[in-house]
Amino acid sequence: MYAQIFDPVAHSIAASAAFAALPLLTLFVLLGLLRLPARWAALASLAVSMAVAAFVYGMPGGQVLSGALEGAAIGFFPIIWIGINAIWLFKLTQESGHASVLRQALANVSADQRVQAVLIAFCFGALLEALAGGGAPVAICAVLLISLGVDPLKSATICLIADTSPVAFGALGLPITVLAKITRLPVHDISVMVGRQAPLLSLFIPLMLVFIHDGRRGLKEVWPLAVIAGVAFAFAQFAGSMMLPVELVDIVAALFCAGVSIIFLRVWSPAFLRGDLKAPDTAVAARGGYSIQPRAGMQGAVLAMPMTAGDPPFDRTRDKVSTAGGAAEPTTMRHSRADILRALAPYVAVIVVVAATQIGFIGHAMGALTSSFAWPGLHVVDPHGAAVSAVNAKFEWVLSAGSIVLIAGIFSVPILGLDARVATRTYLKNLHELRWAVFTVCCVVGVAYIMNLSGQIVTLGIWAAQAGAAFAPVSPILGWFATALTGSDTSANALFGMLQLTTAHHTGLSDILLAAANTSGGVVGKAISPQNLAVGAVAVGMMGREGVLFRRVASWTILMIAALSLLVWAQSTPLLGWMVP
């Protein structure tokens, strides 16, 4: 039996916290400063966490190893399991040729890559996060942006930043429902409070995406759409948190945001397409992107999708556009409504399967295939003698989000006109491509479990909680670190939810406020988590260069967490205290 101790170094929380922080420092220094691939940074962090647990905290070696194996197992299922199946789902559309149909359907809404970044990464990505979570939004949306000609590094950066504000209500509201179970606080109250924090980020994220893609010029030309999209999503998320079940908040917000944005684009287009401003530099994107051709008689430009060898033989109508100087006429393509519906079928299938799980007997049958057991070799209790929850493992084999996406993919195979052999070959190839991402995730979640089981996480939390009433702005930062470590806002709530509650009771702060702040802060950490970085790097062909992505997004997350910390502080004072339910 191992009894946790939170001040093993000279009975000092501060000294103990210095050692407890070593695994996190190792991870971020190796990844961000020394530019090591995420897999080696994660492995080194795992080794450091195990050494601290064994030699500083006195955790028996056998239990240290067992805890690392449990974390690795949880890292694979359910965390990276959803990313594997979501990416496979998209690869099925690529195999059938329907990925280009979806790409071109989105291009028909607007040929401007900056607009596409908002529609795909923010609107469509939010829907994917709402339905499944995991690495699906980053992987799928990054590939879509690349296919439209966006630079791979920009594509990954844009998608990592976009996959933040929807995370709080993502995966059918799982982060909030898990937090409610751990803290025994009302789900609705937590939902309402998160709905008064996370939408602040939603207001500005589309503007960030446009700036990342095209700098100040992009903001100057596309800010109206960015503002409309941000306000629409923020409003829907805010209102939905009060009126809808947590499972539906982000689904409704994403659909509402997409609808409002598309309607707005019917009456507005970026300045350079209208000819009001000078067009961007002429360029032809690699990977089947757009070429910018000057339109005769105007200063602007028209973007045209060139035919590529990989385009499937769908029915097309060609719109010829005259170009200055008698240059060759670019070609655009349009697909039938049936083709577009078929391209959307895999994502509709996810919604249908999710809806089916809400039907009593179906959900019960799927939930029956669940394994719950005490993890072998772990006998850990807290200082009061109560068993630590992490010693118990639970695997929802069919009802997990990843399995739901897998089922939707199986249903989609015949709809996309593929056979089982192609689908199986695609799945195995996908597993091979994601092998290092899987390894990275398993190592990082192993770090989280070792730190949780040994007591390192609680040590860091207690040290931070010594700030007393000033803890309020620190509260979301804990969620930020925990999600950066685990790659999951749900896991961050499992790690720090009870700590936030305990701190609230000792400092006189609102328990609802601090619990929600852990969730809201966690959404920011999603962008710099090694899991998301690894999935994003694989998706855009930058395996081993996760450190480059980390440096691209780290400054944005610092800006977002600073704004969120300021908001939580204000909500802990009479200034905005009226916002706390």
PDB file of C-alpha atoms in Angstrom, residues 10-273:
ATOM      1  CA  ALA A  10      11.603  18.648   4.132  1.00  0.00           C
ATOM      2  CA  HIS A  11       7.831  18.806   4.770  1.00  0.00           C
ATOM      3  CA  SER A  12       7.757  21.893   2.566  1.00  0.00           C
ATOM      4  CA  ILE A  13       5.082  22.351  -0.073  1.00  0.00           C
ATOM      5  CA  ALA A  14       7.202  24.884  -1.958  1.00  0.00           C
ATOM      6  CA  ALA A  15      10.293  22.624  -2.066  1.00  0.00           C
ATOM      7  CA  SER A  16       8.165  19.620  -2.994  1.00  0.00           C
ATOM      8  CA  ALA A  17       6.437  21.615  -5.733  1.00  0.00           C
ATOM      9  CA  ALA A  18       9.840  22.410  -7.259  1.00  0.00           C
ATOM     10  CA  PHE A  19      10.445  18.687  -7.757  1.00  0.00           C
ATOM     11  CA  ALA A  20       6.836  18.011  -8.796  1.00  0.00           C
ATOM     12  CA  ALA A  21       7.184  20.568 -11.589  1.00  0.00           C
ATOM     13  CA  LEU A  22      10.208  18.818 -13.115  1.00  0.00           C
ATOM     14  CA  PRO A  23       8.231  16.507 -15.460  1.00  0.00           C
ATOM     15  CA  LEU A  24       6.284  19.473 -16.843  1.00  0.00           C
ATOM     16  CA  LEU A  25       9.416  21.595 -17.234  1.00  0.00           C
ATOM     17  CA  THR A  26      11.170  18.710 -18.967  1.00  0.00           C
ATOM     18  CA  LEU A  27       8.324  18.315 -21.420  1.00  0.00           C
ATOM     19  CA  PHE A  28       8.011  21.967 -22.379  1.00  0.00           C
ATOM     20  CA  VAL A  29      11.749  22.758 -22.437  1.00  0.00           C
ATOM     21  CA  LEU A  30      12.578  19.785 -24.652  1.00  0.00           C
ATOM     22  CA  LEU A  31       9.599  20.436 -26.894  1.00  0.00           C
ATOM     23  CA  GLY A  32       9.615  24.219 -27.085  1.00  0.00           C
ATOM     24  CA  LEU A  33      13.250  25.267 -26.564  1.00  0.00           C
ATOM     25  CA  LEU A  34      15.393  22.317 -27.618  1.00  0.00           C
ATOM     26  CA  ARG A  35      12.990  21.410 -30.442  1.00  0.00           C
ATOM     27  CA  LEU A  36      12.989  17.683 -29.807  1.00  0.00           C
ATOM     28  CA  PRO A  37      10.258  15.650 -31.504  1.00  0.00           C
ATOM     29  CA  ALA A  38       7.222  15.285 -29.258  1.00  0.00           C
ATOM     30  CA  ARG A  39       7.728  11.538 -28.846  1.00  0.00           C
ATOM     31  CA  TRP A  40      11.169  11.927 -27.292  1.00  0.00           C
ATOM     32  CA  ALA A  41      10.158  14.903 -25.164  1.00  0.00           C
ATOM     33  CA  ALA A  42       7.174  12.900 -23.871  1.00  0.00           C
ATOM     34  CA  LEU A  43       9.340   9.843 -23.168  1.00  0.00           C
ATOM     35  CA  ALA A  44      11.874  11.947 -21.266  1.00  0.00           C
ATOM     36  CA  SER A  45       9.084  13.586 -19.256  1.00  0.00           C
ATOM     37  CA  LEU A  46       7.700  10.143 -18.417  1.00  0.00           C
ATOM     38  CA  ALA A  47      11.109   9.015 -17.173  1.00  0.00           C
ATOM     39  CA  VAL A  48      11.483  12.138 -15.017  1.00  0.00           C
ATOM     40  CA  SER A  49       7.983  11.747 -13.530  1.00  0.00           C
ATOM     41  CA  MET A  50       8.713   8.121 -12.646  1.00  0.00           C
ATOM     42  CA  ALA A  51      12.043   9.083 -11.037  1.00  0.00           C
ATOM     43  CA  VAL A  52      10.411  11.852  -8.966  1.00  0.00           C
ATOM     44  CA  ALA A  53       7.615   9.492  -7.901  1.00  0.00           C
ATOM     45  CA  ALA A  54      10.039   6.772  -6.827  1.00  0.00           C
ATOM     46  CA  PHE A  55      12.944   8.713  -5.317  1.00  0.00           C
ATOM     47  CA  VAL A  56      11.258  11.893  -4.028  1.00  0.00           C
ATOM     48  CA  TYR A  57       7.750  10.731  -3.151  1.00  0.00           C
ATOM     49  CA  GLY A  58       8.736   7.198  -2.149  1.00  0.00           C
ATOM     50  CA  MET A  59       6.221   5.416  -4.379  1.00  0.00           C
ATOM     51  CA  PRO A  60       7.158   1.720  -4.772  1.00  0.00           C
ATOM     52  CA  GLY A  61       8.812   0.950  -8.116  1.00  0.00           C
ATOM     53  CA  GLY A  62       6.278  -1.692  -9.079  1.00  0.00           C
ATOM     54  CA  GLN A  63       3.398   0.719  -8.555  1.00  0.00           C
ATOM     55  CA  VAL A  64       5.215   3.434 -10.490  1.00  0.00           C
ATOM     56  CA  LEU A  65       5.516   1.102 -13.471  1.00  0.00           C
ATOM     57  CA  SER A  66       1.905  -0.077 -13.107  1.00  0.00           C
ATOM     58  CA  GLY A  67       0.655   3.523 -12.991  1.00  0.00           C
ATOM     59  CA  ALA A  68       2.612   4.375 -16.140  1.00  0.00           C
ATOM     60  CA  LEU A  69       1.060   1.379 -17.918  1.00  0.00           C
ATOM     61  CA  GLU A  70      -2.426   2.434 -16.824  1.00  0.00           C
ATOM     62  CA  GLY A  71      -1.821   5.923 -18.165  1.00  0.00           C
ATOM     63  CA  ALA A  72      -0.552   4.517 -21.441  1.00  0.00           C
ATOM     64  CA  ALA A  73      -3.653   2.327 -21.741  1.00  0.00           C
ATOM     65  CA  ILE A  74      -5.962   5.268 -21.067  1.00  0.00           C
ATOM     66  CA  GLY A  75      -3.918   7.352 -23.491  1.00  0.00           C
ATOM     67  CA  PHE A  76      -4.706   4.873 -26.242  1.00  0.00           C
ATOM     68  CA  PHE A  77      -8.295   4.209 -25.242  1.00  0.00           C
ATOM     69  CA  PRO A  78     -10.243   6.443 -25.193  1.00  0.00           C
ATOM     70  CA  ILE A  79      -8.018   9.505 -25.806  1.00  0.00           C
ATOM     71  CA  ILE A  80      -6.091   8.795 -29.035  1.00  0.00           C
ATOM     72  CA  TRP A  81      -8.675   6.187 -30.077  1.00  0.00           C
ATOM     73  CA  ILE A  82     -10.999   8.953 -31.179  1.00  0.00           C
ATOM     74  CA  GLY A  83      -8.268  10.656 -33.202  1.00  0.00           C
ATOM     75  CA  ILE A  84      -7.418   7.402 -34.983  1.00  0.00           C
ATOM     76  CA  ASN A  85     -11.006   6.785 -36.035  1.00  0.00           C
ATOM     77  CA  ALA A  86     -11.811  10.392 -36.897  1.00  0.00           C
ATOM     78  CA  ILE A  87      -8.811  10.623 -39.214  1.00  0.00           C
ATOM     79  CA  TRP A  88      -9.755   7.265 -40.758  1.00  0.00           C
ATOM     80  CA  LEU A  89     -13.251   8.621 -41.360  1.00  0.00           C
ATOM     81  CA  PHE A  90     -11.811  11.503 -43.337  1.00  0.00           C
ATOM     82  CA  LYS A  91      -9.389   9.249 -45.213  1.00  0.00           C
ATOM     83  CA  LEU A  92     -12.382   7.229 -46.411  1.00  0.00           C
ATOM     84  CA  THR A  93     -13.696  10.352 -48.109  1.00  0.00           C
ATOM     85  CA  GLN A  94     -10.274  10.817 -49.681  1.00  0.00           C
ATOM     86  CA  GLU A  95     -10.218   7.239 -50.971  1.00  0.00           C
ATOM     87  CA  SER A  96     -13.660   7.646 -52.526  1.00  0.00           C
ATOM     88  CA  GLY A  97     -12.835  11.055 -53.998  1.00  0.00           C
ATOM     89  CA  HIS A  98     -15.486  12.810 -51.939  1.00  0.00           C
ATOM     90  CA  ALA A  99     -12.916  14.829 -49.973  1.00  0.00           C
ATOM     91  CA  SER A 100     -12.429  16.948 -53.096  1.00  0.00           C
ATOM     92  CA  VAL A 101     -16.213  17.328 -53.379  1.00  0.00           C
ATOM     93  CA  LEU A 102     -16.385  18.651 -49.820  1.00  0.00           C
ATOM     94  CA  ARG A 103     -13.371  20.850 -50.443  1.00  0.00           C
ATOM     95  CA  GLN A 104     -14.867  22.342 -53.576  1.00  0.00           C
ATOM     96  CA  ALA A 105     -18.288  22.761 -51.976  1.00  0.00           C
ATOM     97  CA  LEU A 106     -16.642  24.836 -49.282  1.00  0.00           C
ATOM     98  CA  ALA A 107     -14.697  26.714 -51.937  1.00  0.00           C
ATOM     99  CA  ASN A 108     -17.953  27.574 -53.702  1.00  0.00           C
ATOM    100  CA  VAL A 109     -19.079  29.451 -50.595  1.00  0.00           C
ATOM    101  CA  SER A 110     -16.008  31.645 -50.944  1.00  0.00           C
ATOM    102  CA  ALA A 111     -12.790  31.309 -52.906  1.00  0.00           C
ATOM    103  CA  ASP A 112     -10.871  33.328 -50.311  1.00  0.00           C
ATOM    104  CA  GLN A 113      -8.560  31.134 -48.230  1.00  0.00           C
ATOM    105  CA  ARG A 114      -8.982  33.423 -45.226  1.00  0.00           C
ATOM    106  CA  VAL A 115     -12.734  32.936 -45.342  1.00  0.00           C
ATOM    107  CA  GLN A 116     -12.204  29.200 -45.749  1.00  0.00           C
ATOM    108  CA  ALA A 117      -9.997  29.196 -42.663  1.00  0.00           C
ATOM    109  CA  VAL A 118     -12.873  30.637 -40.611  1.00  0.00           C
ATOM    110  CA  LEU A 119     -15.501  28.309 -42.112  1.00  0.00           C
ATOM    111  CA  ILE A 120     -13.423  25.135 -41.928  1.00  0.00           C
ATOM    112  CA  ALA A 121     -11.212  25.534 -38.847  1.00  0.00           C
ATOM    113  CA  PHE A 122     -13.651  27.500 -36.693  1.00  0.00           C
ATOM    114  CA  CYS A 123     -17.190  26.501 -37.761  1.00  0.00           C
ATOM    115  CA  PHE A 124     -16.674  22.958 -39.071  1.00  0.00           C
ATOM    116  CA  GLY A 125     -13.935  22.286 -36.521  1.00  0.00           C
ATOM    117  CA  ALA A 126     -16.273  23.301 -33.698  1.00  0.00           C
ATOM    118  CA  LEU A 127     -18.857  20.811 -34.964  1.00  0.00           C
ATOM    119  CA  LEU A 128     -16.256  18.029 -35.022  1.00  0.00           C
ATOM    120  CA  GLU A 129     -15.150  18.964 -31.495  1.00  0.00           C
ATOM    121  CA  ALA A 130     -18.752  18.970 -30.308  1.00  0.00           C
ATOM    122  CA  LEU A 131     -19.405  15.517 -31.740  1.00  0.00           C
ATOM    123  CA  ALA A 132     -16.181  13.709 -31.035  1.00  0.00           C
ATOM    124  CA  GLY A 133     -13.350  15.821 -29.667  1.00  0.00           C
ATOM    125  CA  GLY A 134      -9.900  14.279 -29.509  1.00  0.00           C
ATOM    126  CA  GLY A 135      -7.591  15.235 -32.336  1.00  0.00           C
ATOM    127  CA  ALA A 136     -10.337  15.002 -34.975  1.00  0.00           C
ATOM    128  CA  PRO A 137     -10.881  18.757 -35.574  1.00  0.00           C
ATOM    129  CA  VAL A 138      -7.172  19.458 -35.973  1.00  0.00           C
ATOM    130  CA  ALA A 139      -6.458  16.491 -38.227  1.00  0.00           C
ATOM    131  CA  ILE A 140      -9.465  16.753 -40.515  1.00  0.00           C
ATOM    132  CA  CYS A 141      -9.598  20.529 -40.840  1.00  0.00           C
ATOM    133  CA  ALA A 142      -5.848  20.852 -41.397  1.00  0.00           C
ATOM    134  CA  VAL A 143      -6.016  18.391 -44.292  1.00  0.00           C
ATOM    135  CA  LEU A 144      -8.966  20.269 -45.778  1.00  0.00           C
ATOM    136  CA  LEU A 145      -7.114  23.587 -45.593  1.00  0.00           C
ATOM    137  CA  ILE A 146      -4.013  22.098 -47.190  1.00  0.00           C
ATOM    138  CA  SER A 147      -6.117  20.712 -50.025  1.00  0.00           C
ATOM    139  CA  LEU A 148      -7.358  24.257 -50.610  1.00  0.00           C
ATOM    140  CA  GLY A 149      -3.802  25.508 -50.929  1.00  0.00           C
ATOM    141  CA  VAL A 150      -3.077  26.822 -47.420  1.00  0.00           C
ATOM    142  CA  ASP A 151       0.514  26.409 -46.257  1.00  0.00           C
ATOM    143  CA  PRO A 152       0.852  23.236 -44.082  1.00  0.00           C
ATOM    144  CA  LEU A 153       2.395  25.051 -41.110  1.00  0.00           C
ATOM    145  CA  LYS A 154      -0.277  27.746 -41.230  1.00  0.00           C
ATOM    146  CA  SER A 155      -2.982  25.081 -41.587  1.00  0.00           C
ATOM    147  CA  ALA A 156      -1.870  23.254 -38.459  1.00  0.00           C
ATOM    148  CA  THR A 157      -1.430  26.478 -36.468  1.00  0.00           C
ATOM    149  CA  ILE A 158      -4.854  27.768 -37.479  1.00  0.00           C
ATOM    150  CA  CYS A 159      -6.557  24.500 -36.564  1.00  0.00           C
ATOM    151  CA  LEU A 160      -4.790  24.214 -33.205  1.00  0.00           C
ATOM    152  CA  ILE A 161      -5.898  27.716 -32.210  1.00  0.00           C
ATOM    153  CA  ALA A 162      -9.433  27.169 -33.553  1.00  0.00           C
ATOM    154  CA  ASP A 163      -9.789  23.997 -31.483  1.00  0.00           C
ATOM    155  CA  THR A 164      -9.915  25.835 -28.161  1.00  0.00           C
ATOM    156  CA  SER A 165     -13.159  27.561 -27.203  1.00  0.00           C
ATOM    157  CA  PRO A 166     -15.410  24.643 -28.320  1.00  0.00           C
ATOM    158  CA  VAL A 167     -13.488  22.217 -26.088  1.00  0.00           C
ATOM    159  CA  ALA A 168     -15.363  23.042 -22.861  1.00  0.00           C
ATOM    160  CA  PHE A 169     -18.599  21.592 -24.269  1.00  0.00           C
ATOM    161  CA  GLY A 170     -16.813  19.216 -26.634  1.00  0.00           C
ATOM    162  CA  ALA A 171     -17.246  15.466 -26.968  1.00  0.00           C
ATOM    163  CA  LEU A 172     -20.932  15.871 -26.103  1.00  0.00           C
ATOM    164  CA  GLY A 173     -20.224  17.949 -22.999  1.00  0.00           C
ATOM    165  CA  LEU A 174     -17.984  15.308 -21.429  1.00  0.00           C
ATOM    166  CA  PRO A 175     -15.588  17.719 -19.621  1.00  0.00           C
ATOM    167  CA  ILE A 176     -18.482  19.328 -17.740  1.00  0.00           C
ATOM    168  CA  THR A 177     -20.342  16.120 -16.901  1.00  0.00           C
ATOM    169  CA  VAL A 178     -17.138  14.550 -15.555  1.00  0.00           C
ATOM    170  CA  LEU A 179     -16.413  17.671 -13.484  1.00  0.00           C
ATOM    171  CA  ALA A 180     -19.932  17.560 -12.056  1.00  0.00           C
ATOM    172  CA  LYS A 181     -19.524  13.911 -11.031  1.00  0.00           C
ATOM    173  CA  ILE A 182     -16.202  14.568  -9.320  1.00  0.00           C
ATOM    174  CA  THR A 183     -17.231  17.715  -7.459  1.00  0.00           C
ATOM    175  CA  ARG A 184     -20.934  16.860  -7.049  1.00  0.00           C
ATOM    176  CA  LEU A 185     -21.802  20.342  -8.233  1.00  0.00           C
ATOM    177  CA  PRO A 186     -24.899  20.793 -10.440  1.00  0.00           C
ATOM    178  CA  VAL A 187     -24.183  20.216 -14.134  1.00  0.00           C
ATOM    179  CA  HIS A 188     -26.398  23.133 -15.132  1.00  0.00           C
ATOM    180  CA  ASP A 189     -24.631  25.610 -12.841  1.00  0.00           C
ATOM    181  CA  ILE A 190     -21.210  24.615 -14.153  1.00  0.00           C
ATOM    182  CA  SER A 191     -22.524  24.836 -17.712  1.00  0.00           C
ATOM    183  CA  VAL A 192     -23.895  28.335 -17.139  1.00  0.00           C
ATOM    184  CA  MET A 193     -20.640  29.519 -15.567  1.00  0.00           C
ATOM    185  CA  VAL A 194     -18.498  28.090 -18.368  1.00  0.00           C
ATOM    186  CA  GLY A 195     -20.909  29.770 -20.783  1.00  0.00           C
ATOM    187  CA  ARG A 196     -19.945  33.089 -19.198  1.00  0.00           C
ATOM    188  CA  GLN A 197     -16.205  32.480 -19.642  1.00  0.00           C
ATOM    189  CA  ALA A 198     -15.376  30.451 -22.764  1.00  0.00           C
ATOM    190  CA  PRO A 199     -17.384  32.663 -25.184  1.00  0.00           C
ATOM    191  CA  LEU A 200     -14.920  35.469 -24.444  1.00  0.00           C
ATOM    192  CA  LEU A 201     -12.329  33.472 -26.381  1.00  0.00           C
ATOM    193  CA  SER A 202     -14.819  32.677 -29.143  1.00  0.00           C
ATOM    194  CA  LEU A 203     -15.243  36.371 -29.876  1.00  0.00           C
ATOM    195  CA  PHE A 204     -11.601  36.793 -30.872  1.00  0.00           C
ATOM    196  CA  ILE A 205     -10.500  33.414 -32.226  1.00  0.00           C
ATOM    197  CA  PRO A 206     -11.727  34.035 -35.828  1.00  0.00           C
ATOM    198  CA  LEU A 207      -9.763  37.283 -35.839  1.00  0.00           C
ATOM    199  CA  MET A 208      -6.682  35.363 -34.666  1.00  0.00           C
ATOM    200  CA  LEU A 209      -7.120  32.816 -37.457  1.00  0.00           C
ATOM    201  CA  VAL A 210      -7.320  35.518 -40.114  1.00  0.00           C
ATOM    202  CA  PHE A 211      -4.239  37.247 -38.685  1.00  0.00           C
ATOM    203  CA  ILE A 212      -2.267  33.985 -38.599  1.00  0.00           C
ATOM    204  CA  HIS A 213      -3.149  33.370 -42.233  1.00  0.00           C
ATOM    205  CA  ASP A 214      -2.641  36.831 -43.713  1.00  0.00           C
ATOM    206  CA  GLY A 215      -1.432  39.239 -41.034  1.00  0.00           C
ATOM    207  CA  ARG A 216      -2.702  42.805 -40.845  1.00  0.00           C
ATOM    208  CA  ARG A 217      -3.894  42.785 -44.420  1.00  0.00           C
ATOM    209  CA  GLY A 218      -6.136  39.842 -43.612  1.00  0.00           C
ATOM    210  CA  LEU A 219      -7.627  41.655 -40.645  1.00  0.00           C
ATOM    211  CA  LYS A 220      -8.200  44.753 -42.741  1.00  0.00           C
ATOM    212  CA  GLU A 221     -10.015  42.844 -45.466  1.00  0.00           C
ATOM    213  CA  VAL A 222     -11.811  39.998 -43.661  1.00  0.00           C
ATOM    214  CA  TRP A 223     -12.565  41.397 -40.204  1.00  0.00           C
ATOM    215  CA  PRO A 224     -16.345  41.704 -40.836  1.00  0.00           C
ATOM    216  CA  LEU A 225     -16.723  37.940 -41.315  1.00  0.00           C
ATOM    217  CA  ALA A 226     -14.383  37.191 -38.404  1.00  0.00           C
ATOM    218  CA  VAL A 227     -16.438  39.407 -36.112  1.00  0.00           C
ATOM    219  CA  ILE A 228     -19.751  37.950 -37.331  1.00  0.00           C
ATOM    220  CA  ALA A 229     -18.520  34.360 -36.857  1.00  0.00           C
ATOM    221  CA  GLY A 230     -17.078  35.082 -33.413  1.00  0.00           C
ATOM    222  CA  VAL A 231     -20.171  36.880 -32.161  1.00  0.00           C
ATOM    223  CA  ALA A 232     -22.506  34.203 -33.574  1.00  0.00           C
ATOM    224  CA  PHE A 233     -20.641  31.341 -31.920  1.00  0.00           C
ATOM    225  CA  ALA A 234     -20.141  33.200 -28.638  1.00  0.00           C
ATOM    226  CA  PHE A 235     -23.812  34.170 -28.455  1.00  0.00           C
ATOM    227  CA  ALA A 236     -25.013  30.642 -29.240  1.00  0.00           C
ATOM    228  CA  GLN A 237     -22.594  29.112 -26.729  1.00  0.00           C
ATOM    229  CA  PHE A 238     -23.602  31.634 -24.065  1.00  0.00           C
ATOM    230  CA  ALA A 239     -27.342  31.149 -24.646  1.00  0.00           C
ATOM    231  CA  GLY A 240     -27.033  27.390 -25.095  1.00  0.00           C
ATOM    232  CA  SER A 241     -25.218  26.989 -21.785  1.00  0.00           C
ATOM    233  CA  MET A 242     -28.348  28.300 -20.049  1.00  0.00           C
ATOM    234  CA  MET A 243     -31.081  26.709 -22.176  1.00  0.00           C
ATOM    235  CA  LEU A 244     -29.699  23.474 -23.647  1.00  0.00           C
ATOM    236  CA  PRO A 245     -28.317  20.193 -22.295  1.00  0.00           C
ATOM    237  CA  VAL A 246     -24.529  20.299 -22.211  1.00  0.00           C
ATOM    238  CA  GLU A 247     -24.420  17.618 -24.917  1.00  0.00           C
ATOM    239  CA  LEU A 248     -25.995  19.988 -27.455  1.00  0.00           C
ATOM    240  CA  VAL A 249     -24.414  23.356 -26.643  1.00  0.00           C
ATOM    241  CA  ASP A 250     -21.492  23.232 -29.070  1.00  0.00           C
ATOM    242  CA  ILE A 251     -23.427  21.362 -31.757  1.00  0.00           C
ATOM    243  CA  VAL A 252     -26.017  24.117 -31.877  1.00  0.00           C
ATOM    244  CA  ALA A 253     -23.354  26.850 -31.586  1.00  0.00           C
ATOM    245  CA  ALA A 254     -21.324  25.416 -34.472  1.00  0.00           C
ATOM    246  CA  LEU A 255     -24.333  25.024 -36.761  1.00  0.00           C
ATOM    247  CA  PHE A 256     -25.637  28.488 -35.870  1.00  0.00           C
ATOM    248  CA  CYS A 257     -22.218  30.037 -36.489  1.00  0.00           C
ATOM    249  CA  ALA A 258     -21.869  28.290 -39.859  1.00  0.00           C
ATOM    250  CA  GLY A 259     -25.371  29.307 -40.922  1.00  0.00           C
ATOM    251  CA  VAL A 260     -24.916  32.957 -39.962  1.00  0.00           C
ATOM    252  CA  SER A 261     -21.505  33.091 -41.656  1.00  0.00           C
ATOM    253  CA  ILE A 262     -22.772  31.590 -44.914  1.00  0.00           C
ATOM    254  CA  ILE A 263     -25.756  33.931 -44.985  1.00  0.00           C
ATOM    255  CA  PHE A 264     -23.442  36.880 -44.367  1.00  0.00           C
ATOM    256  CA  LEU A 265     -21.236  35.778 -47.264  1.00  0.00           C
ATOM    257  CA  ARG A 266     -24.249  35.998 -49.568  1.00  0.00           C
ATOM    258  CA  VAL A 267     -24.236  39.776 -49.151  1.00  0.00           C
ATOM    259  CA  TRP A 268     -20.547  40.440 -48.442  1.00  0.00           C
ATOM    260  CA  SER A 269     -17.217  39.316 -49.846  1.00  0.00           C
ATOM    261  CA  PRO A 270     -13.619  40.203 -49.004  1.00  0.00           C
ATOM    262  CA  ALA A 271     -12.429  43.524 -50.346  1.00  0.00           C
ATOM    263  CA  PHE A 272      -9.888  42.199 -52.843  1.00  0.00           C
ATOM    264  CA  LEU A 273     -12.521  40.022 -54.530  1.00  0.00           C
TER     265      LEU A 273
END
